[in-house]
PDB file of C-alpha atoms in Angstrom:
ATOM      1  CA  UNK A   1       3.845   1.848 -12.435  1.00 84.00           C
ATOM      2  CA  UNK A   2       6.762   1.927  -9.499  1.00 91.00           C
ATOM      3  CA  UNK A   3       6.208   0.772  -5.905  1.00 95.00           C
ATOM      4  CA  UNK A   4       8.837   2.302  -3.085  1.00 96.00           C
ATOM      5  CA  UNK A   5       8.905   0.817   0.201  1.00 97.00           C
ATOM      6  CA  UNK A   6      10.526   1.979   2.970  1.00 98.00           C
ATOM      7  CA  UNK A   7      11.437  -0.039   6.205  1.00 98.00           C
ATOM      8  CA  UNK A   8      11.242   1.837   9.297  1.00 97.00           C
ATOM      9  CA  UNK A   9      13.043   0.295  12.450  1.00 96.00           C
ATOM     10  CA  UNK A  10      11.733   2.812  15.439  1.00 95.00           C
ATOM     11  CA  UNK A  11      14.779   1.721  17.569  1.00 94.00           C
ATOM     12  CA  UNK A  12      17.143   2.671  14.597  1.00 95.00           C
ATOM     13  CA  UNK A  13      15.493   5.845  13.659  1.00 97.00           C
ATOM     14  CA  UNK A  14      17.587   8.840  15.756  1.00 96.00           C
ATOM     15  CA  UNK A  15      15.569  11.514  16.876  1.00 96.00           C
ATOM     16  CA  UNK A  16      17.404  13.985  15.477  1.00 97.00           C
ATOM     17  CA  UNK A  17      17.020  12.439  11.968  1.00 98.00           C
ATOM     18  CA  UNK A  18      13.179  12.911  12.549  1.00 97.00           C
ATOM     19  CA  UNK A  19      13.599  16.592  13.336  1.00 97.00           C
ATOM     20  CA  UNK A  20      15.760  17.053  10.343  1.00 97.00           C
ATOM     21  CA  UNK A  21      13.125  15.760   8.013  1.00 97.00           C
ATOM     22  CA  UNK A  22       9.927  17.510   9.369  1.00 97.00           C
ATOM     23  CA  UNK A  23      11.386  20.559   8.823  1.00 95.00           C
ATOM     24  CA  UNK A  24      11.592  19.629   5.442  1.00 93.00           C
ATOM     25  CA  UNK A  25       8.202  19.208   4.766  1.00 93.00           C
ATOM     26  CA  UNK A  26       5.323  22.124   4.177  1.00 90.00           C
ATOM     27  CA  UNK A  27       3.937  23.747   7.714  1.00 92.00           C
ATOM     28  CA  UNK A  28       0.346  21.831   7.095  1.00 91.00           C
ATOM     29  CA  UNK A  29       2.360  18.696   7.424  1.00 93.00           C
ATOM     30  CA  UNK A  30       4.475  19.328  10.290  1.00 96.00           C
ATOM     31  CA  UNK A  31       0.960  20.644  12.393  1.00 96.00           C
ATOM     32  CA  UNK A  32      -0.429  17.482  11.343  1.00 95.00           C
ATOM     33  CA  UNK A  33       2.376  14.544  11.963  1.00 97.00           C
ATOM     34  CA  UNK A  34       2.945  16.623  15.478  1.00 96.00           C
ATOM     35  CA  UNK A  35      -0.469  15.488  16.716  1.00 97.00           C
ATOM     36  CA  UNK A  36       0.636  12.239  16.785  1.00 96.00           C
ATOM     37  CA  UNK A  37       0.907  11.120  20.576  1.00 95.00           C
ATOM     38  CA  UNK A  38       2.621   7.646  19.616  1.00 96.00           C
ATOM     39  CA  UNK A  39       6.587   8.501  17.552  1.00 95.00           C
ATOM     40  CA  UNK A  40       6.174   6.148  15.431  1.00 96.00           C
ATOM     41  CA  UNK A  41       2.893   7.034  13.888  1.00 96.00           C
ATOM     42  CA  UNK A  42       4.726  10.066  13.568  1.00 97.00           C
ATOM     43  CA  UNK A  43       7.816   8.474  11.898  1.00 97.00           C
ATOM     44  CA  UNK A  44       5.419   6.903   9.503  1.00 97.00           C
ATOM     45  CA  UNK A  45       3.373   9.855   8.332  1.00 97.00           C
ATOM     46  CA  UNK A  46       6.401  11.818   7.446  1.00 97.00           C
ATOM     47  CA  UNK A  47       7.866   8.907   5.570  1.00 98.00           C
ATOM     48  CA  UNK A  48       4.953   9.265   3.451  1.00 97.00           C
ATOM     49  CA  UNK A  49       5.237  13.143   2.804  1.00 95.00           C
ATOM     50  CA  UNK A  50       8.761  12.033   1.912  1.00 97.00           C
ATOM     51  CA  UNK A  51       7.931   9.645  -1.046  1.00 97.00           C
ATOM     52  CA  UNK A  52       5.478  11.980  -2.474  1.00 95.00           C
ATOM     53  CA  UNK A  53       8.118  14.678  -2.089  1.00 94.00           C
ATOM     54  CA  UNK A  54      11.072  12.608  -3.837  1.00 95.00           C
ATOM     55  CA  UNK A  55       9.023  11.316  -6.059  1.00 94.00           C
ATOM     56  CA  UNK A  56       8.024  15.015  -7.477  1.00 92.00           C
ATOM     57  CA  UNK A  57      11.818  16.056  -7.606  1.00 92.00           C
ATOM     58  CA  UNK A  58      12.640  13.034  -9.532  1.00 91.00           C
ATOM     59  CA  UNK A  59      10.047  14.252 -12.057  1.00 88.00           C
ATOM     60  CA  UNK A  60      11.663  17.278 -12.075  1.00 89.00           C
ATOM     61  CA  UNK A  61       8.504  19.059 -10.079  1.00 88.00           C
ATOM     62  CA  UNK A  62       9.529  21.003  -7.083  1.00 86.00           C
ATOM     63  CA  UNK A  63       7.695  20.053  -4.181  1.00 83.00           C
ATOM     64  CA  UNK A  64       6.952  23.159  -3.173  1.00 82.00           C
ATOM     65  CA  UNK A  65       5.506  24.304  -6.910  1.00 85.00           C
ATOM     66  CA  UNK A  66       3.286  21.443  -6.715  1.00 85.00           C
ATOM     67  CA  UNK A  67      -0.088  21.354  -6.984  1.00 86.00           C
ATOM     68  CA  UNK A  68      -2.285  18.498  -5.356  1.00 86.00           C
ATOM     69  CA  UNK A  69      -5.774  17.649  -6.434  1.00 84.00           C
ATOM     70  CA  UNK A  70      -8.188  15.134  -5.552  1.00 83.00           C
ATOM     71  CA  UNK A  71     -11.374  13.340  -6.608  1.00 82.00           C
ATOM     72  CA  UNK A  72     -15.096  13.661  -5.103  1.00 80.00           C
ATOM     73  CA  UNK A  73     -14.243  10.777  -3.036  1.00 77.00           C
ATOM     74  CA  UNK A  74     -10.983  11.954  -2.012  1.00 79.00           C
ATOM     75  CA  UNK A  75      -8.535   9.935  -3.736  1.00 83.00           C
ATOM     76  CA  UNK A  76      -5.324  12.521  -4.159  1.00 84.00           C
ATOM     77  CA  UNK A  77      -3.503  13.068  -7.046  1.00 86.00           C
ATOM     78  CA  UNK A  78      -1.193  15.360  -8.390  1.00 87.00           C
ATOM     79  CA  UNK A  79      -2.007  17.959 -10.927  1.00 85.00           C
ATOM     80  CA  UNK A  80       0.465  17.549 -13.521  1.00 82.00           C
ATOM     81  CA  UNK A  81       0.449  16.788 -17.516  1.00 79.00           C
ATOM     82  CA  UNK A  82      -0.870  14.194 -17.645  1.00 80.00           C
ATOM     83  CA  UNK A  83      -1.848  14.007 -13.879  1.00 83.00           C
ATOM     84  CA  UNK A  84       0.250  12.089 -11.589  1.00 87.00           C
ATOM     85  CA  UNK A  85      -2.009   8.860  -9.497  1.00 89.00           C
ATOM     86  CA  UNK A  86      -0.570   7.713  -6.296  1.00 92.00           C
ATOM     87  CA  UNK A  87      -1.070   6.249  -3.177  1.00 94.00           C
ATOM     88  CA  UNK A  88       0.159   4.972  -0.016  1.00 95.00           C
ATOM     89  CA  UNK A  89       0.095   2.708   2.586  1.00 96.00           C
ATOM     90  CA  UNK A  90       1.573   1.239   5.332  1.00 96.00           C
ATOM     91  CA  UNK A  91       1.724  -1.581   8.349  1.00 95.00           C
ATOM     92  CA  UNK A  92       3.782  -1.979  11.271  1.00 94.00           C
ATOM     93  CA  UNK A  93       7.460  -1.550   9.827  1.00 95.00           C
ATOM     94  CA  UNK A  94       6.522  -1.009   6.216  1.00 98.00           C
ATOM     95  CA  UNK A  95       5.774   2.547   4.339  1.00 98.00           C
ATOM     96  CA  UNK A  96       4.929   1.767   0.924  1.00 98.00           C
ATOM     97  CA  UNK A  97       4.095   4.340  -2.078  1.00 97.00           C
ATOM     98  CA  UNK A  98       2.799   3.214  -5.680  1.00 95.00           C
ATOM     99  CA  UNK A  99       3.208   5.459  -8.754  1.00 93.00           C
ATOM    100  CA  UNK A 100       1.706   5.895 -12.062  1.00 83.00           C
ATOM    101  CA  UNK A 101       1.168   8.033 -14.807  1.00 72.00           C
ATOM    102  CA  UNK A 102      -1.810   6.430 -16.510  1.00 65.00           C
ATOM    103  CA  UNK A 103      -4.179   6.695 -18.936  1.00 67.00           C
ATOM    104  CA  UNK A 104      -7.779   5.553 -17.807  1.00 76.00           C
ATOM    105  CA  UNK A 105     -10.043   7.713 -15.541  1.00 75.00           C
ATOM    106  CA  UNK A 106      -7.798  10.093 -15.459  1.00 73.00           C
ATOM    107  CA  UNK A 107      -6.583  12.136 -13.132  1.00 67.00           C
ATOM    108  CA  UNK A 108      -6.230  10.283 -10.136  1.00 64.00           C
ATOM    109  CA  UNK A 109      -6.423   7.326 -12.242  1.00 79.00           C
ATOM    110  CA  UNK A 110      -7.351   3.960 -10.883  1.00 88.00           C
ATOM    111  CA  UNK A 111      -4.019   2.668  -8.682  1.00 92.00           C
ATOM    112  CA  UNK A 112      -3.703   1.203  -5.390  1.00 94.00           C
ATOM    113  CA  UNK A 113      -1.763  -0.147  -2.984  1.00 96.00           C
ATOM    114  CA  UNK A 114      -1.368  -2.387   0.212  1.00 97.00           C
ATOM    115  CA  UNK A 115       0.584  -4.573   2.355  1.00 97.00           C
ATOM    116  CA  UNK A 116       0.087  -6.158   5.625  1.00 97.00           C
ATOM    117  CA  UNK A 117       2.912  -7.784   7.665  1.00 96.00           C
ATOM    118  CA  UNK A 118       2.171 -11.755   8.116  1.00 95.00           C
ATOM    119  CA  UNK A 119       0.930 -12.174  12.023  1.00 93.00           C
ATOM    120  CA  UNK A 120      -1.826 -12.290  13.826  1.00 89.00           C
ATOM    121  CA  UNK A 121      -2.961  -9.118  15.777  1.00 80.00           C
ATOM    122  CA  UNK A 122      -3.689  -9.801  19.592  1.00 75.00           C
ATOM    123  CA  UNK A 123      -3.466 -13.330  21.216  1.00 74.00           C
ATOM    124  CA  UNK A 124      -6.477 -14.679  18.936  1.00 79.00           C
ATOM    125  CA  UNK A 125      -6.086 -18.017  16.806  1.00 88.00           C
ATOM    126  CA  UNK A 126      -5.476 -17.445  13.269  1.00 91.00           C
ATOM    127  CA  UNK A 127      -8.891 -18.992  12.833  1.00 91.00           C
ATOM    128  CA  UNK A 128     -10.697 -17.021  15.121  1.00 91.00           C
ATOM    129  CA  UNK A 129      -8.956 -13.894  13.807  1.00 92.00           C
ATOM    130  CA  UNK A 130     -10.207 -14.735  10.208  1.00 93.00           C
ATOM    131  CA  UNK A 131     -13.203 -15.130  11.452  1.00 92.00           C
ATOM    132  CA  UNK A 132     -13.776 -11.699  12.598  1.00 92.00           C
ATOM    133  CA  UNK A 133     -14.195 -10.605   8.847  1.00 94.00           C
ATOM    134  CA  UNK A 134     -15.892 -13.656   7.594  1.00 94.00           C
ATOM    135  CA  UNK A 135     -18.918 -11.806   6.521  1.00 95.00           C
ATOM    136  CA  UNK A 136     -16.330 -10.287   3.772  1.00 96.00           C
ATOM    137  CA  UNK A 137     -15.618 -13.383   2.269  1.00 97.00           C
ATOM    138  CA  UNK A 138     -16.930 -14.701  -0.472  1.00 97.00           C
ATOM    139  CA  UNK A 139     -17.994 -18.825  -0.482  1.00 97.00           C
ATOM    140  CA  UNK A 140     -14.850 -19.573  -2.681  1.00 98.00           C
ATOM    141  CA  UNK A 141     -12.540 -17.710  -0.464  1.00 98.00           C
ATOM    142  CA  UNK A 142     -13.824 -19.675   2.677  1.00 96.00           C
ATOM    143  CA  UNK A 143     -13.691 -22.980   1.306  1.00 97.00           C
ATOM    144  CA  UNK A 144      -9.595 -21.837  -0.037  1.00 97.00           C
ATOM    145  CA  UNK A 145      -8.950 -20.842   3.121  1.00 96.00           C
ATOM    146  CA  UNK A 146     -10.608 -24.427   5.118  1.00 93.00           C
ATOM    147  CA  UNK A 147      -8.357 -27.611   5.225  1.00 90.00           C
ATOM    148  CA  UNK A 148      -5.136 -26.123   5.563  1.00 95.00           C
ATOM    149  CA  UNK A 149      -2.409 -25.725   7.539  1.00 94.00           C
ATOM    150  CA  UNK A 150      -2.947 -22.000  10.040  1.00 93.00           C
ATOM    151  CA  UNK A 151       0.693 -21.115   8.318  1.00 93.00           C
ATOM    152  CA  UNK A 152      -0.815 -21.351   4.979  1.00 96.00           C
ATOM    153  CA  UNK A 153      -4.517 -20.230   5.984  1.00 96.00           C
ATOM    154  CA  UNK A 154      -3.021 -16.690   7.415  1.00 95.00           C
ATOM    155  CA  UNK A 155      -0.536 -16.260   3.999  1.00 97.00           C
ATOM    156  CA  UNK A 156      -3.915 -16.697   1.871  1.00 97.00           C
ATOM    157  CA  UNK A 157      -6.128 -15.126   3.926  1.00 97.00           C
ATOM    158  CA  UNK A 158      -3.571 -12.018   3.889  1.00 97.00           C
ATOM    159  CA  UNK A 159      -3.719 -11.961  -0.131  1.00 98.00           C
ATOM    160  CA  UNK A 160      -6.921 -12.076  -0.280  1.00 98.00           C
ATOM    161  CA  UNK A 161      -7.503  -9.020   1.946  1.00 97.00           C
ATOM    162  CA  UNK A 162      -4.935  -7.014   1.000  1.00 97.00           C
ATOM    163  CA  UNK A 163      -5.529  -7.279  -2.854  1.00 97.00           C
ATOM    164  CA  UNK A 164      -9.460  -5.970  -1.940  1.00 96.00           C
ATOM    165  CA  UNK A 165      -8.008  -3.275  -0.019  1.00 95.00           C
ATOM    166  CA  UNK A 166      -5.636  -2.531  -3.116  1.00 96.00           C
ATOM    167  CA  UNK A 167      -8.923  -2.802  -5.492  1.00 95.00           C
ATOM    168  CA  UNK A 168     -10.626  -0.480  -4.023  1.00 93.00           C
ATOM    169  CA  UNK A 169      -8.192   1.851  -3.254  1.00 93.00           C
ATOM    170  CA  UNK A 170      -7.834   2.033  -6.727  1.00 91.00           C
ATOM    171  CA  UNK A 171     -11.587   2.538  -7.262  1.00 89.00           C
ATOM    172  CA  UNK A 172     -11.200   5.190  -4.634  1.00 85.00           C
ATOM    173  CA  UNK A 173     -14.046   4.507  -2.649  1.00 75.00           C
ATOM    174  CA  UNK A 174     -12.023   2.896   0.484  1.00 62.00           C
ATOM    175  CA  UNK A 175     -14.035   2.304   3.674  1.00 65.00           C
ATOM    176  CA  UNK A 176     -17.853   1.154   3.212  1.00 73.00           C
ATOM    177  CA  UNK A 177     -17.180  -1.559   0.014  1.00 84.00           C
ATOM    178  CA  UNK A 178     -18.757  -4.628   0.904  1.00 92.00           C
ATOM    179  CA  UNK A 179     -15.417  -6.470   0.096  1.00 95.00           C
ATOM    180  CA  UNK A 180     -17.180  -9.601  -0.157  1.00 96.00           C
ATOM    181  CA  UNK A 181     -17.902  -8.222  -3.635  1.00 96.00           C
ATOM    182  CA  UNK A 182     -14.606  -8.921  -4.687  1.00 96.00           C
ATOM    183  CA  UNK A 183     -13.442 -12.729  -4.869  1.00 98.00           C
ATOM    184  CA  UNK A 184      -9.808 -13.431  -5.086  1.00 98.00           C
ATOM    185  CA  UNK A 185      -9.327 -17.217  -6.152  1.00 98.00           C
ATOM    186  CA  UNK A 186      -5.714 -17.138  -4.392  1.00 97.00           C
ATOM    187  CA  UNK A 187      -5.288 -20.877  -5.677  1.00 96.00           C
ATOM    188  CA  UNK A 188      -6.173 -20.197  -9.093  1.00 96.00           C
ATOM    189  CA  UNK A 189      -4.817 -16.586  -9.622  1.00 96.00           C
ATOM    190  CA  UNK A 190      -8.311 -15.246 -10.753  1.00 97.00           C
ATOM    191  CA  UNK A 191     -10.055 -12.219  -9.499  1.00 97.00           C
ATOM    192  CA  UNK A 192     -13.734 -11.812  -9.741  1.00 97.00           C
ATOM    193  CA  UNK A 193     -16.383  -8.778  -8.663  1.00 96.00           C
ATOM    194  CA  UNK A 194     -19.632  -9.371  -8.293  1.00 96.00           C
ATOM    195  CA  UNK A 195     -18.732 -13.076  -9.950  1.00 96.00           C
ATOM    196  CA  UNK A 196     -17.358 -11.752 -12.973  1.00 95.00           C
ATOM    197  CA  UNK A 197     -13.592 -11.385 -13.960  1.00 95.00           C
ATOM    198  CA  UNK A 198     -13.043  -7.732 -14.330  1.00 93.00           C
ATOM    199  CA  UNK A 199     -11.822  -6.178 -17.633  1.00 93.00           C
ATOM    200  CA  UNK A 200      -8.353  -4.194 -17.930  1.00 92.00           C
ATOM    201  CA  UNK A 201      -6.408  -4.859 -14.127  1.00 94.00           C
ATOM    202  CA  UNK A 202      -3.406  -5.749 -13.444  1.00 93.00           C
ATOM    203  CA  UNK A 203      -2.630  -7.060  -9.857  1.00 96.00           C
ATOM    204  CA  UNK A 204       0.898  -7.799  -8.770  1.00 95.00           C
ATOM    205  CA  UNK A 205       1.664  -9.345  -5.582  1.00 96.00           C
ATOM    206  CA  UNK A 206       4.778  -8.721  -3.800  1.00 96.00           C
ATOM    207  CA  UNK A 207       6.567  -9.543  -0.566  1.00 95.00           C
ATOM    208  CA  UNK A 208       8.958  -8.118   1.981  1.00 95.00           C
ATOM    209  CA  UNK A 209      11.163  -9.099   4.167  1.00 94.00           C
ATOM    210  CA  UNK A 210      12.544  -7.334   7.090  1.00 94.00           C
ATOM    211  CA  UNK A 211      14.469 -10.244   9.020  1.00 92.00           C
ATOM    212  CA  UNK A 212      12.039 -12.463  10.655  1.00 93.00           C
ATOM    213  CA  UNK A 213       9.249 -10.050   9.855  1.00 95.00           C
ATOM    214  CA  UNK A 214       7.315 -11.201   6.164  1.00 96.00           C
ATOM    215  CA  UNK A 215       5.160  -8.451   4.986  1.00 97.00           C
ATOM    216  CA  UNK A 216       2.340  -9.317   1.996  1.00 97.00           C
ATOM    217  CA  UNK A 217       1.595  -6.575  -0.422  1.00 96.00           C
ATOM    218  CA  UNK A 218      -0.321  -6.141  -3.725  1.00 97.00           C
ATOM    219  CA  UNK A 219      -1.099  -3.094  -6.380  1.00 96.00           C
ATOM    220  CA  UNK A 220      -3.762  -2.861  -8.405  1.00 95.00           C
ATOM    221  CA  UNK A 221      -3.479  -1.103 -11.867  1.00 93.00           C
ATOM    222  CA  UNK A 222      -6.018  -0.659 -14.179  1.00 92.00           C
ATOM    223  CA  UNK A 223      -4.616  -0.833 -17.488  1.00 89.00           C
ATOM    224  CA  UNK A 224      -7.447  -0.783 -19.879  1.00 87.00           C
ATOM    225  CA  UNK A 225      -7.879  -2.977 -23.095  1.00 81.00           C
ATOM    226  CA  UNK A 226      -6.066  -6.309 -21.782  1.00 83.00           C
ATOM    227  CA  UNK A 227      -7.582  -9.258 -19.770  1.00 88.00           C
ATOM    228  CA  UNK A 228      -6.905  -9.193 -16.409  1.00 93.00           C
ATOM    229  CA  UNK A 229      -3.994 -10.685 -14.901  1.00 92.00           C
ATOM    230  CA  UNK A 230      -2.914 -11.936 -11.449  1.00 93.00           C
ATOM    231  CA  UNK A 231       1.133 -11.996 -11.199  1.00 91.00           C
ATOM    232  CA  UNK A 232       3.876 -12.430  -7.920  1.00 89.00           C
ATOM    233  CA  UNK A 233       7.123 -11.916  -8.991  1.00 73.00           C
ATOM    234  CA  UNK A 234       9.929 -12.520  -6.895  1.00 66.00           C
ATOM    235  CA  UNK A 235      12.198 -10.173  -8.672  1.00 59.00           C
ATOM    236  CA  UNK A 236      10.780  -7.124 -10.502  1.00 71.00           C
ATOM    237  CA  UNK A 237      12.014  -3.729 -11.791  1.00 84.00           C
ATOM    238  CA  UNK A 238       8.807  -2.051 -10.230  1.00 90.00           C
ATOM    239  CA  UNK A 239       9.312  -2.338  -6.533  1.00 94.00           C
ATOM    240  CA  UNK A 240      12.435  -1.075  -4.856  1.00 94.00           C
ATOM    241  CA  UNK A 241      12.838  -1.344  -0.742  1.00 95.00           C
ATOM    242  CA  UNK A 242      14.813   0.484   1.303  1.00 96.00           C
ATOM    243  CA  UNK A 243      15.300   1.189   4.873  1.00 97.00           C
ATOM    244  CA  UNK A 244      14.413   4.374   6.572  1.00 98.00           C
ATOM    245  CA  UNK A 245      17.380   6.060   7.513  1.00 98.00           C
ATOM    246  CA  UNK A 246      19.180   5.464   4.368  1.00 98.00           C
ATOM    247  CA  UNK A 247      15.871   6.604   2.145  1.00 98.00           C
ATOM    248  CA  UNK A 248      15.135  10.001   4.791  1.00 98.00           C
ATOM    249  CA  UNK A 249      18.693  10.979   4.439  1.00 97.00           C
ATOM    250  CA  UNK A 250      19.064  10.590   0.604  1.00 97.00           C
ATOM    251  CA  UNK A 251      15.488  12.463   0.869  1.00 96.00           C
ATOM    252  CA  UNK A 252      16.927  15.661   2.751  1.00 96.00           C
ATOM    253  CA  UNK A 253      19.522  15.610   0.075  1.00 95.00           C
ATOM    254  CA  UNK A 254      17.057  15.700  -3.059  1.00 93.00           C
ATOM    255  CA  UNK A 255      15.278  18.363  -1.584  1.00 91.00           C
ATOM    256  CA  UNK A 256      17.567  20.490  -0.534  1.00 88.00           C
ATOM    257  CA  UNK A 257      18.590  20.965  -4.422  1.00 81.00           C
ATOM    258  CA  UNK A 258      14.768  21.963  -4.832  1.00 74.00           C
TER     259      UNK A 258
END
């Protein structure tokens, strides 16, 4: 499994670098990421078709030879051998792709991603913004996230979310979970669904930083046959970040050997 994020800086982003790149990508694409009234929702779309795009070529798949599938409920993959499981996500500044060629459920397999960048939306209280959601929360989770410092309740109360968005990403059943099913002990490192420690995931957490800006992020995996484990590593081999000019223009130049 291999995470790429991308940083995207609107300010630093030229214009003409954005016209560059959607030309790039296939005509359903460009109709698609031109609806966009806001840039940057733009920006970040096509950052996406990018990673999907480089990741083919460095596969040795032309993007244009390549065939996309997807599952009942949606969840894309790419019709390969063995199929290729993927998916993406992104907040604010940060585009972020994971990768895997599995072998469980195949073929979009079960991997997902997300990340969410460390604030609080609007001018509500961090406890008052929790709140919002606290239907989705499990007992556990509200008495972890009671007591402590707002600094500390907003880091926890981001892991927690984003590591049931990443489970059920994986799942690929997205919006309509009742994420209070899923319990993540953020204290203790243990995950639980419907009170019981699933068999066979692996969740990593990660973080970014983009100067002041910290962005929380986790992947779930499964993995079949192991016990489930909950890991952060500060360094790893499986997430790489880059910012968005540098990745867009190394981009152009993979795919314009395709």
């Amino acid at each position: 499994m291999q995470v790429q994020a991308v940083i995207y800086t609107p300010a630093s982003f030229p214009d003409e670098l954005y016209h560059r790149a959607l030309a790039a990508v296939d005509a359903p694409s460009q109709a698609r990421i031109e609806r966009f009234y806001h840039r940057a929702d733009a920006c970040r779309t096509l950052i996406g078709r990018l990673l999907v795009r480089t990741m083919l070529a460095a596969r040795g798949i032309a993007p244009s030879s390549a065939v996309f599938g997807a599952t009942p409920a949606g969840k894309p993959f790419v019709v390969a051998d063995p199929p290729i499981a993927y998916n993406i996500t992104h907040d604010n500044g940060v585009v972020a792709m994971a990768v895997a060629r599995g072998l469980h459920d195949p073929p979009a397999f079960r991997v997902g991603i997300d990340v969410m960048k460390l604030r609080v939306p609007g001018r509500e209280g961090v406890r008052a913004f929790v709140g919002m959601v606290e239907d989705q929360l499990t007992p556990l989770e509200h008495r972890l996230l009671g007591g402590v410092p707002e600094d500390e309740l907003l880091r926890r109360f981001f892991w927690m979310w984003t590591l049931k968005e990443a489970y059920t990403k994986a799942l690929g059943l997205g919006l309509g979970f009742d994420f209070s099913r899923v319990e993540f002990d953020v204290v203790n490192r243990v995950v639980r669904v419907d009170g019981v420690v699933p068999e066979g995931w692996a969740f990593r957490m990660f973080v970014i930083a983009d100067g002041q800006d910290v962005y929380e992020g986790v992947v779930a995996e499964y993995v079949g046959g192991v016990p489930t484990t909950v890991v952060h590593e500060e360094t790893n081999g499986w997430l790489t970040v880059q910012d968005a000019v540098a990745f867009t223009e190394n981009a152009l130049d993979v795919l314009k050997k395709q």
